[in-house]
Amino acid sequence: MIGVDIGGSKLAAGLVDDRLRIIKRLQRSMRGQDTAALLDTVAGAVAELVSTAPREVAAVGFGIPSLIDRRSAASLMAVNLPLKDVRFGALMSERLGLPVFVDNDGNLAALAEHRAGAGVGSDHMVLIGLGSGISSGLILGGELYRGAIGAGAELGHMVIDLNGPPCQGNCPNHGCFESLASGTALAREARAAAAAAPDTALGRALRDGRELDGPLVTELAYDGDRAARGVIELIGVRVGVAIANIVNIFNPQLVVVGGGVMGAGEMLLEPARAELARRALPPLCKLVRVEAAAFAHEAGMVGAAVLALDGLAAREVRL
Ligand SMILES: [Zn+2]
């Protein structure tokens, strides 16, 4: 199988065996590309993996941060990519000459964690991926829940602040979870905290012209800088607010938190759990665990391979 995880600015593709071990990986930047260039980059990356595979590749799974219409494998719209009304599955299948399966990146990360990661044995599980945006996926009753046409579980666009900041890209809303707790939001809060506390390491980093992104803020927080720690805690509290909503609605056993921002680990999860305990209905918040994802950056890729494996198996059953 080949699993392809298409992110907001880059793709990660991997050759994955039937036991979900990644045999070979490659990455490509897609920054600033229009639809045609993006499709070329994706098809080129897969073709390169196919050409170096030791055995014939049976199928390709794609995870895309967009609303997917499962009936046609089309991308209806993406908040952060030029993929509006693109017949992604059909185009890729034509270009690659292979069976192609397409799903939302958050759904696939949930599938990977449920099948082989932190969620093994938890049939009521929610995944949240904190990256440049926020992806998410729901496993309910042991199955991925996708909604009527497959576009469901966009928990990143749940409003957690009625008067919050505008959301990103093509989302018309404001005060979304994504606009308040993604890596992008973390960087914005870090700039504000640095300006307000120029005598801290975070403040000095701003003065030195460094980019206050997730990895730098996390590093400074681990070093004990109070301003950087404050930013991580603020994001953690907001994650806890969102999880309280999720727990009240779905009563999951487990909430798995992944994505690039989770480099902060327990520094972020501890305030999240405390906020969850303050806000969720008491019996429910005692029954749920909030844990870090097992697959750091590779959940989408592994989940895409699971999607392809399951998709082929379902076809064989139908035949
Ligand atoms: Zn939004």
Coordinates of N, CA and C in Angstrom, one line a residue, residues 33-261:
Q33 N 1.3 26.4 -4.1 CA 0.9 25.8 -5.4 C -0.5 26.0 -5.7
D34 N -0.9 26.1 -7.0 CA -2.3 26.2 -7.4 C -2.8 24.7 -7.6
T35 N -4.0 24.6 -8.0 CA -4.6 23.2 -8.0 C -3.8 22.3 -8.9
A36 N -3.5 22.8 -10.2 CA -2.8 21.9 -11.1 C -1.4 21.5 -10.6
A37 N -0.7 22.4 -10.1 CA 0.7 22.1 -9.6 C 0.6 21.2 -8.4
L38 N -0.4 21.4 -7.6 CA -0.6 20.5 -6.4 C -0.8 19.1 -6.8
L39 N -1.7 18.9 -7.8 CA -2.0 17.5 -8.3 C -0.8 16.9 -8.9
D40 N 0.0 17.7 -9.7 CA 1.2 17.2 -10.2 C 2.2 16.7 -9.2
T41 N 2.3 17.5 -8.1 CA 3.2 17.2 -7.0 C 2.8 15.9 -6.4
V42 N 1.5 15.7 -6.1 CA 1.0 14.5 -5.4 C 1.2 13.3 -6.3
A43 N 0.8 13.4 -7.6 CA 1.0 12.3 -8.5 C 2.4 11.9 -8.7
G44 N 3.3 12.9 -8.8 CA 4.8 12.6 -8.9 C 5.3 11.9 -7.7
A45 N 4.9 12.3 -6.6 CA 5.4 11.7 -5.3 C 5.0 10.2 -5.3
V46 N 3.8 9.9 -5.6 CA 3.3 8.5 -5.6 C 4.0 7.7 -6.7
A47 N 4.1 8.3 -7.9 CA 4.8 7.6 -8.9 C 6.2 7.2 -8.5
E48 N 6.9 8.1 -7.8 CA 8.3 7.8 -7.4 C 8.3 6.6 -6.4
L49 N 7.4 6.6 -5.5 CA 7.3 5.5 -4.5 C 7.0 4.2 -5.2
V50 N 6.0 4.3 -6.2 CA 5.6 3.0 -6.9 C 6.8 2.5 -7.7
S51 N 7.7 3.4 -8.3 CA 8.8 2.9 -9.1 C 9.9 2.3 -8.2
T52 N 9.9 2.6 -6.9 CA 11.0 2.0 -6.1 C 10.5 0.9 -5.2
A53 N 9.2 0.6 -5.3 CA 8.6 -0.4 -4.4 C 9.1 -1.8 -4.8
P54 N 9.5 -2.6 -3.7 CA 10.0 -4.0 -4.0 C 8.9 -4.9 -4.6
R55 N 7.7 -4.6 -4.3 CA 6.6 -5.5 -4.8 C 5.6 -4.5 -5.5
E56 N 4.7 -5.1 -6.2 CA 3.6 -4.3 -6.9 C 2.8 -3.6 -5.8
V57 N 2.5 -2.4 -6.1 CA 1.6 -1.6 -5.1 C 0.2 -1.9 -5.5
A58 N -0.6 -2.3 -4.5 CA -2.0 -2.7 -4.7 C -3.0 -1.6 -4.8
A59 N -2.7 -0.5 -4.0 CA -3.7 0.6 -3.9 C -3.0 1.8 -3.2
V60 N -3.6 2.9 -3.4 CA -3.1 4.2 -2.8 C -4.3 4.8 -1.9
G61 N -3.9 5.2 -0.7 CA -4.9 5.9 0.1 C -4.4 7.3 0.3
F62 N -5.3 8.3 0.2 CA -5.0 9.7 0.4 C -5.8 10.3 1.5
G63 N -5.1 11.0 2.4 CA -5.7 11.9 3.4 C -5.6 13.3 3.0
I64 N -6.7 14.0 2.9 CA -6.7 15.4 2.5 C -7.4 16.3 3.6
P65 N -6.8 17.4 3.9 CA -7.5 18.3 4.9 C -8.6 19.1 4.2
S66 N -9.7 18.4 3.8 CA -10.8 19.0 3.1 C -12.0 18.3 3.4
L67 N -13.2 18.8 3.0 CA -14.4 18.1 3.1 C -14.5 17.2 1.9
I68 N -14.7 15.9 2.2 CA -14.7 14.9 1.1 C -16.1 14.4 0.9
D69 N -16.5 14.3 -0.3 CA -17.8 13.7 -0.6 C -17.4 12.2 -0.9
R70 N -17.8 11.3 0.0 CA -17.4 9.9 -0.1 C -18.0 9.3 -1.3
R71 N -19.2 9.8 -1.8 CA -19.9 9.2 -2.9 C -19.0 9.3 -4.2
S72 N -18.3 10.4 -4.4 CA -17.5 10.6 -5.6 C -16.0 10.7 -5.4
A73 N -15.6 10.6 -4.1 CA -14.2 10.8 -3.8 C -13.7 12.2 -4.2
A74 N -14.6 13.2 -4.2 CA -14.2 14.5 -4.6 C -14.0 15.4 -3.4
S75 N -13.1 16.3 -3.5 CA -12.8 17.3 -2.5 C -13.8 18.5 -2.7
L76 N -14.7 18.7 -1.7 CA -15.7 19.8 -1.9 C -15.1 21.1 -1.6
M77 N -14.4 21.2 -0.6 CA -13.7 22.5 -0.2 C -12.6 22.2 0.8
A78 N -11.6 23.0 0.8 CA -10.5 22.9 1.8 C -10.3 24.2 2.4
V79 N -10.1 24.3 3.7 CA -9.9 25.6 4.3 C -8.6 26.2 3.9
N80 N -7.5 25.3 3.8 CA -6.2 25.8 3.6 C -5.5 25.3 2.3
L81 N -6.3 24.7 1.4 CA -5.7 24.3 0.1 C -6.6 24.6 -1.1
P82 N -6.0 24.8 -2.3 CA -6.9 25.1 -3.5 C -7.6 23.8 -4.0
L83 N -8.5 23.2 -3.2 CA -9.1 22.0 -3.7 C -10.6 22.1 -3.5
K84 N -11.2 23.1 -4.2 CA -12.6 23.3 -4.2 C -13.2 22.5 -5.4
D85 N -14.2 21.6 -5.2 CA -14.8 20.8 -6.2 C -13.8 20.2 -7.2
V86 N -12.9 19.5 -6.6 CA -11.9 18.8 -7.4 C -12.2 17.3 -7.3
R87 N -12.3 16.6 -8.4 CA -12.6 15.1 -8.5 C -11.3 14.4 -8.2
F88 N -10.8 14.5 -6.9 CA -9.5 14.1 -6.6 C -9.3 12.6 -6.8
G89 N -10.2 11.8 -6.4 CA -10.1 10.3 -6.5 C -10.0 9.9 -7.9
A90 N -10.9 10.4 -8.8 CA -11.0 10.0 -10.2 C -9.7 10.5 -10.9
L91 N -9.3 11.7 -10.6 CA -8.1 12.2 -11.3 C -6.8 11.4 -10.9
M92 N -6.7 11.1 -9.7 CA -5.5 10.3 -9.2 C -5.5 8.9 -9.8
S93 N -6.7 8.3 -9.8 CA -6.8 6.9 -10.3 C -6.5 6.9 -11.7
E94 N -6.9 7.9 -12.5 CA -6.6 7.9 -13.9 C -5.1 8.1 -14.1
R95 N -4.5 9.0 -13.4 CA -3.1 9.3 -13.6 C -2.2 8.2 -13.1
L96 N -2.6 7.5 -12.1 CA -1.7 6.5 -11.5 C -2.0 5.1 -12.0
G97 N -3.2 4.9 -12.5 CA -3.5 3.5 -13.0 C -3.7 2.5 -11.8
L98 N -4.0 3.0 -10.7 CA -4.2 2.2 -9.5 C -5.5 2.5 -8.7
P99 N -6.0 1.5 -8.0 CA -7.2 1.8 -7.1 C -6.8 2.9 -6.1
V100 N -7.7 3.9 -6.0 CA -7.4 5.0 -5.1 C -8.6 5.2 -4.1
F101 N -8.2 5.5 -2.9 CA -9.2 5.7 -1.8 C -8.9 7.1 -1.2
V102 N -9.9 7.8 -0.9 CA -9.7 9.2 -0.4 C -10.5 9.4 0.9
D103 N -9.9 10.1 1.9 CA -10.7 10.5 3.0 C -10.1 11.7 3.7
N104 N -10.8 12.3 4.6 CA -10.3 13.5 5.3 C -9.1 13.1 6.2
D105 N -8.1 13.9 6.3 CA -6.9 13.6 7.1 C -7.1 13.3 8.5
G106 N -8.1 14.0 9.1 CA -8.4 13.7 10.5 C -9.0 12.4 10.7
N107 N -9.9 12.0 9.8 CA -10.6 10.7 9.9 C -9.5 9.6 9.8
L108 N -8.5 9.8 9.0 CA -7.5 8.8 8.8 C -6.6 8.7 10.0
A109 N -6.3 9.8 10.6 CA -5.4 9.8 11.8 C -6.2 9.0 12.9
A110 N -7.5 9.2 13.0 CA -8.3 8.5 14.0 C -8.3 7.0 13.7
L111 N -8.4 6.7 12.4 CA -8.3 5.3 12.0 C -7.0 4.6 12.4
A112 N -5.9 5.3 12.1 CA -4.6 4.8 12.5 C -4.4 4.6 14.0
E113 N -4.8 5.6 14.8 CA -4.7 5.5 16.2 C -5.6 4.3 16.8
H114 N -6.8 4.2 16.2 CA -7.7 3.1 16.6 C -7.2 1.8 16.3
R115 N -6.6 1.6 15.1 CA -6.2 0.3 14.6 C -4.8 -0.1 15.2
A116 N -3.9 0.9 15.4 CA -2.6 0.5 15.7 C -1.9 1.4 16.7
G117 N -2.6 2.4 17.3 CA -1.9 3.4 18.1 C -2.5 3.5 19.5
A118 N -2.7 4.7 20.0 CA -3.1 4.9 21.3 C -4.5 4.5 21.6
G119 N -5.3 4.3 20.5 CA -6.7 4.0 20.7 C -7.1 2.5 20.5
V120 N -6.1 1.6 20.5 CA -6.4 0.2 20.3 C -7.3 -0.2 21.5
G121 N -8.4 -0.8 21.3 CA -9.3 -1.3 22.4 C -10.3 -0.3 22.8
S122 N -10.2 1.0 22.3 CA -11.2 2.0 22.7 C -12.1 2.2 21.5
D123 N -13.3 1.7 21.6 CA -14.3 1.8 20.4 C -15.1 3.1 20.4
H124 N -14.9 3.9 21.4 CA -15.5 5.2 21.4 C -14.4 6.2 21.7
M125 N -13.9 6.7 20.6 CA -12.6 7.5 20.7 C -12.7 8.7 19.8
V126 N -12.1 9.8 20.2 CA -12.1 11.0 19.4 C -10.6 11.4 19.2
L127 N -10.3 11.7 18.0 CA -8.9 12.2 17.8 C -9.0 13.7 17.4
I128 N -8.0 14.4 18.0 CA -7.8 15.9 17.7 C -6.4 16.0 17.2
G129 N -6.2 16.6 16.1 CA -4.8 16.9 15.6 C -4.5 18.4 15.6
L130 N -3.6 18.8 16.4 CA -3.3 20.2 16.5 C -2.1 20.5 15.6
G131 N -2.4 21.0 14.4 CA -1.3 21.4 13.5 C -1.5 22.9 13.1
S132 N -1.2 23.2 11.8 CA -1.4 24.6 11.4 C -2.9 24.9 11.4
G133 N -3.7 23.9 11.2 CA -5.2 23.9 11.5 C -5.5 22.9 12.6
I134 N -6.7 22.5 12.7 CA -7.1 21.4 13.7 C -7.9 20.4 12.9
S135 N -7.4 19.1 12.8 CA -8.1 18.1 12.2 C -8.7 17.2 13.3
S136 N -9.7 16.4 12.9 CA -10.3 15.6 13.9 C -11.0 14.3 13.3
G137 N -11.3 13.3 14.1 CA -12.0 12.2 13.6 C -12.7 11.5 14.8
L138 N -13.8 10.9 14.5 CA -14.6 10.2 15.5 C -14.7 8.7 15.2
I139 N -14.3 7.9 16.2 CA -14.6 6.5 16.2 C -15.7 6.2 17.1
L140 N -16.9 5.9 16.6 CA -18.1 5.6 17.5 C -18.5 4.2 17.3
G141 N -18.6 3.4 18.4 CA -19.0 2.0 18.2 C -18.1 1.2 17.4
G142 N -16.8 1.6 17.4 CA -15.8 0.8 16.7 C -15.6 1.2 15.2
E143 N -16.5 2.1 14.7 CA -16.4 2.5 13.3 C -16.1 4.0 13.2
L144 N -15.5 4.4 12.1 CA -15.3 5.8 11.8 C -16.6 6.4 11.4
Y145 N -16.9 7.5 12.1 CA -18.2 8.2 11.8 C -18.0 9.3 10.9
R146 N -18.6 9.3 9.7 CA -18.3 10.3 8.7 C -19.5 11.2 8.4
G147 N -20.7 11.0 8.9 CA -21.8 11.8 8.6 C -22.5 11.4 7.3
A148 N -23.4 12.2 6.8 CA -24.3 11.8 5.6 C -23.5 11.6 4.4
I149 N -22.6 12.5 4.0 CA -21.9 12.4 2.8 C -20.4 12.1 3.0
G150 N -20.0 12.0 4.2 CA -18.5 11.7 4.5 C -17.7 12.9 4.9
A151 N -18.4 14.1 5.1 CA -17.7 15.3 5.3 C -17.7 15.6 6.8
G152 N -18.1 14.7 7.7 CA -18.3 15.0 9.1 C -17.1 15.1 9.9
A153 N -17.3 15.4 11.2 CA -16.3 15.5 12.3 C -15.3 16.6 12.1
E154 N -15.8 17.8 11.7 CA -14.9 18.9 11.6 C -15.0 19.7 13.0
L155 N -14.4 19.0 14.0 CA -14.4 19.6 15.4 C -13.6 20.8 15.5
G156 N -12.7 21.0 14.6 CA -11.9 22.2 14.6 C -12.7 23.5 14.4
H157 N -13.8 23.3 13.8 CA -14.7 24.5 13.5 C -15.9 24.6 14.4
M158 N -15.7 23.9 15.6 CA -16.7 24.1 16.7 C -16.4 25.4 17.3
V159 N -17.4 26.2 17.6 CA -17.1 27.6 18.2 C -16.9 27.4 19.7
I160 N -15.8 27.9 20.2 CA -15.6 27.9 21.6 C -15.5 29.3 22.2
D161 N -15.6 30.3 21.4 CA -15.7 31.7 21.8 C -16.5 32.5 20.9
L162 N -17.7 32.8 21.4 CA -18.7 33.5 20.5 C -18.1 34.8 19.8
N163 N -17.3 35.5 20.5 CA -16.7 36.7 20.0 C -15.2 36.5 19.7
G164 N -14.8 35.3 19.4 CA -13.4 35.0 19.1 C -12.9 35.5 17.8
P165 N -11.6 35.3 17.5 CA -11.0 35.9 16.3 C -11.5 35.1 15.0
P166 N -11.4 35.8 13.9 CA -11.8 35.2 12.6 C -11.1 33.8 12.4
C167 N -11.8 32.9 11.8 CA -11.1 31.6 11.5 C -10.2 31.7 10.3
Q168 N -9.6 30.6 10.0 CA -8.5 30.6 8.9 C -9.1 30.4 7.6
G169 N -8.3 30.7 6.5 CA -8.6 30.3 5.2 C -10.1 30.5 4.7
N170 N -10.7 29.5 4.3 CA -12.0 29.6 3.7 C -13.2 29.4 4.7
C171 N -12.9 29.3 6.0 CA -13.9 29.1 7.0 C -14.5 30.5 7.3
P172 N -15.9 30.6 7.1 CA -16.5 32.0 7.3 C -16.7 32.3 8.8
N173 N -16.5 31.4 9.7 CA -16.9 31.5 11.1 C -15.8 32.3 11.9
H174 N -16.1 32.6 13.1 CA -15.1 33.1 14.0 C -15.3 32.6 15.4
G175 N -14.1 32.5 16.2 CA -14.2 31.9 17.5 C -14.1 30.4 17.4
C176 N -13.7 29.8 16.2 CA -13.6 28.4 16.1 C -12.5 27.9 17.0
F177 N -12.6 26.6 17.4 CA -11.5 25.9 18.1 C -10.2 26.1 17.4
E178 N -10.2 25.9 16.0 CA -9.0 26.1 15.2 C -8.4 27.5 15.3
S179 N -9.3 28.5 15.4 CA -8.8 29.8 15.4 C -8.2 30.2 16.8
L180 N -8.4 29.3 17.8 CA -7.9 29.6 19.1 C -6.9 28.6 19.7
A181 N -6.7 27.5 19.0 CA -5.8 26.5 19.6 C -4.9 25.7 18.6
S182 N -4.9 26.2 17.4 CA -4.1 25.5 16.4 C -2.6 26.0 16.6
G183 N -1.7 25.5 15.8 CA -0.3 26.0 15.8 C -0.3 27.4 15.4
T184 N -1.2 27.8 14.5 CA -1.2 29.2 14.0 C -1.6 30.1 15.1
A185 N -2.6 29.7 15.9 CA -3.1 30.5 17.1 C -2.0 30.5 18.1
L186 N -1.3 29.4 18.3 CA -0.2 29.4 19.3 C 0.9 30.5 18.9
A187 N 1.2 30.5 17.6 CA 2.2 31.5 17.2 C 1.7 32.9 17.4
R188 N 0.4 33.2 17.2 CA -0.1 34.5 17.4 C -0.1 34.9 18.9
E189 N -0.5 33.9 19.7 CA -0.4 34.2 21.2 C 1.0 34.4 21.7
A190 N 1.9 33.6 21.0 CA 3.3 33.8 21.4 C 3.8 35.2 21.1
R191 N 3.5 35.7 20.0 CA 3.9 37.1 19.6 C 3.4 38.1 20.6
A192 N 2.1 37.9 21.0 CA 1.5 38.8 22.0 C 2.2 38.7 23.3
A193 N 2.4 37.5 23.8 CA 3.0 37.3 25.1 C 4.5 37.8 25.1
A194 N 5.2 37.6 24.0 CA 6.6 38.1 23.9 C 6.6 39.6 24.0
A195 N 5.6 40.3 23.3 CA 5.6 41.8 23.3 C 5.3 42.3 24.7
A196 N 4.5 41.5 25.4 CA 4.0 41.9 26.7 C 5.1 41.7 27.8
A197 N 6.1 40.8 27.5 CA 7.1 40.4 28.5 C 8.5 40.4 27.8
P198 N 9.0 41.6 27.5 CA 10.2 41.6 26.7 C 11.5 41.1 27.5
D199 N 11.3 41.0 28.8 CA 12.5 40.5 29.6 C 12.5 39.0 29.7
T200 N 11.6 38.3 29.1 CA 11.7 36.8 29.1 C 12.4 36.3 27.9
A201 N 12.7 35.0 27.9 CA 13.4 34.4 26.7 C 12.5 34.5 25.5
L202 N 11.2 34.4 25.6 CA 10.3 34.5 24.5 C 10.3 36.0 24.0
G203 N 10.4 36.9 24.9 CA 10.5 38.3 24.5 C 11.8 38.6 23.8
R204 N 12.9 38.0 24.2 CA 14.2 38.3 23.6 C 14.2 37.6 22.2
A205 N 13.5 36.5 22.1 CA 13.4 35.8 20.8 C 12.7 36.7 19.7
L206 N 11.6 37.3 20.2 CA 10.9 38.2 19.3 C 11.8 39.4 18.9
R207 N 12.5 40.0 19.9 CA 13.4 41.1 19.6 C 14.5 40.7 18.6
D208 N 15.0 39.5 18.7 CA 16.0 39.0 17.8 C 15.5 38.6 16.4
G209 N 14.2 38.8 16.2 CA 13.6 38.6 14.9 C 13.4 37.1 14.6
R210 N 13.4 36.2 15.6 CA 13.1 34.8 15.4 C 11.7 34.5 15.2
E211 N 11.3 33.5 14.4 CA 9.9 33.2 14.2 C 9.4 32.4 15.4
L212 N 8.4 32.9 16.0 CA 7.9 32.3 17.3 C 6.9 31.2 16.9
D213 N 7.4 30.1 16.4 CA 6.5 29.0 16.0 C 6.4 28.0 17.1
G214 N 5.6 26.9 16.8 CA 5.4 25.9 17.9 C 6.6 25.3 18.4
P215 N 7.6 24.8 17.5 CA 8.8 24.2 18.1 C 9.6 25.1 19.0
L216 N 9.7 26.4 18.6 CA 10.6 27.3 19.4 C 9.9 27.6 20.7
V217 N 8.6 27.9 20.7 CA 7.8 28.2 21.9 C 7.9 26.9 22.9
T218 N 7.8 25.7 22.3 CA 7.8 24.5 23.1 C 9.2 24.3 23.7
E219 N 10.3 24.6 22.9 CA 11.6 24.5 23.4 C 11.9 25.5 24.6
L220 N 11.4 26.7 24.4 CA 11.6 27.7 25.5 C 10.8 27.3 26.7
A221 N 9.6 26.7 26.5 CA 8.8 26.3 27.6 C 9.5 25.2 28.4
Y222 N 10.0 24.2 27.7 CA 10.8 23.1 28.3 C 11.9 23.7 29.1
D223 N 12.6 24.8 28.6 CA 13.7 25.4 29.3 C 13.2 26.2 30.6
G224 N 11.9 26.3 30.7 CA 11.4 26.9 31.9 C 11.0 28.4 31.8
D225 N 11.0 28.9 30.5 CA 10.6 30.3 30.3 C 9.2 30.5 30.7
R226 N 8.9 31.5 31.6 CA 7.5 31.6 32.1 C 6.5 32.1 31.0
A227 N 7.0 33.0 30.1 CA 6.1 33.5 29.0 C 5.7 32.3 28.1
A228 N 6.7 31.5 27.7 CA 6.5 30.4 26.8 C 5.6 29.4 27.4
R229 N 5.8 29.1 28.7 CA 4.9 28.2 29.4 C 3.5 28.7 29.5
G230 N 3.4 30.0 29.7 CA 2.0 30.6 29.7 C 1.3 30.4 28.4
V231 N 2.0 30.5 27.3 CA 1.3 30.3 26.0 C 0.9 28.9 25.8
I232 N 1.7 27.9 26.2 CA 1.4 26.5 26.0 C 0.2 26.2 26.9
E233 N 0.2 26.8 28.2 CA -0.9 26.5 29.1 C -2.2 27.1 28.6
L234 N -2.1 28.3 28.0 CA -3.3 28.9 27.4 C -3.9 28.1 26.3
I235 N -3.1 27.5 25.4 CA -3.6 26.7 24.4 C -4.1 25.4 25.0
G236 N -3.5 24.9 26.1 CA -4.0 23.7 26.7 C -5.4 23.9 27.3
V237 N -5.6 25.0 28.0 CA -6.9 25.4 28.5 C -8.0 25.4 27.4
R238 N -7.6 26.0 26.3 CA -8.6 26.0 25.2 C -8.9 24.6 24.7
V239 N -7.9 23.8 24.6 CA -8.1 22.4 24.2 C -9.0 21.7 25.2
G240 N -8.8 22.0 26.4 CA -9.7 21.4 27.5 C -11.2 21.9 27.3
V241 N -11.4 23.2 26.9 CA -12.8 23.7 26.7 C -13.4 22.9 25.5
A242 N -12.6 22.7 24.5 CA -13.2 21.9 23.3 C -13.4 20.5 23.7
I243 N -12.5 19.9 24.5 CA -12.7 18.5 24.8 C -13.9 18.3 25.7
A244 N -14.2 19.3 26.6 CA -15.4 19.3 27.5 C -16.7 19.2 26.6
N245 N -16.7 20.0 25.5 CA -17.9 19.9 24.6 C -18.0 18.6 24.0
I246 N -16.8 18.0 23.5 CA -16.8 16.8 22.8 C -17.3 15.6 23.8
V247 N -16.8 15.7 25.0 CA -17.1 14.7 26.0 C -18.6 14.7 26.3
N248 N -19.2 15.9 26.5 CA -20.6 16.0 26.8 C -21.5 15.5 25.6
I249 N -21.0 15.6 24.4 CA -21.8 15.2 23.2 C -21.6 13.7 23.0
F250 N -20.4 13.2 23.0 CA -20.1 11.8 22.5 C -19.9 10.8 23.6
N251 N -19.6 11.2 24.8 CA -19.2 10.3 25.9 C -18.2 9.3 25.5
P252 N -17.0 9.8 25.0 CA -16.0 8.8 24.5 C -15.2 8.2 25.7
Q253 N -14.5 7.1 25.5 CA -13.7 6.5 26.5 C -12.3 7.2 26.5
L254 N -12.0 7.7 25.3 CA -10.6 8.2 25.1 C -10.6 9.4 24.1
V255 N -9.9 10.4 24.5 CA -9.6 11.5 23.5 C -8.1 11.5 23.2
V256 N -7.7 11.3 22.0 CA -6.3 11.3 21.6 C -5.9 12.6 21.0
V257 N -4.9 13.2 21.5 CA -4.4 14.5 21.0 C -3.1 14.3 20.3
G258 N -3.1 14.7 19.0 CA -1.8 14.6 18.2 C -1.6 15.8 17.4
G259 N -0.7 15.7 16.4 CA -0.3 16.9 15.6 C 0.9 17.5 16.1
G260 N 1.5 18.4 15.3 CA 2.8 19.1 15.6 C 2.8 19.8 16.9
V261 N 1.7 20.4 17.3 CA 1.8 21.2 18.6 C 2.0 20.3 19.8

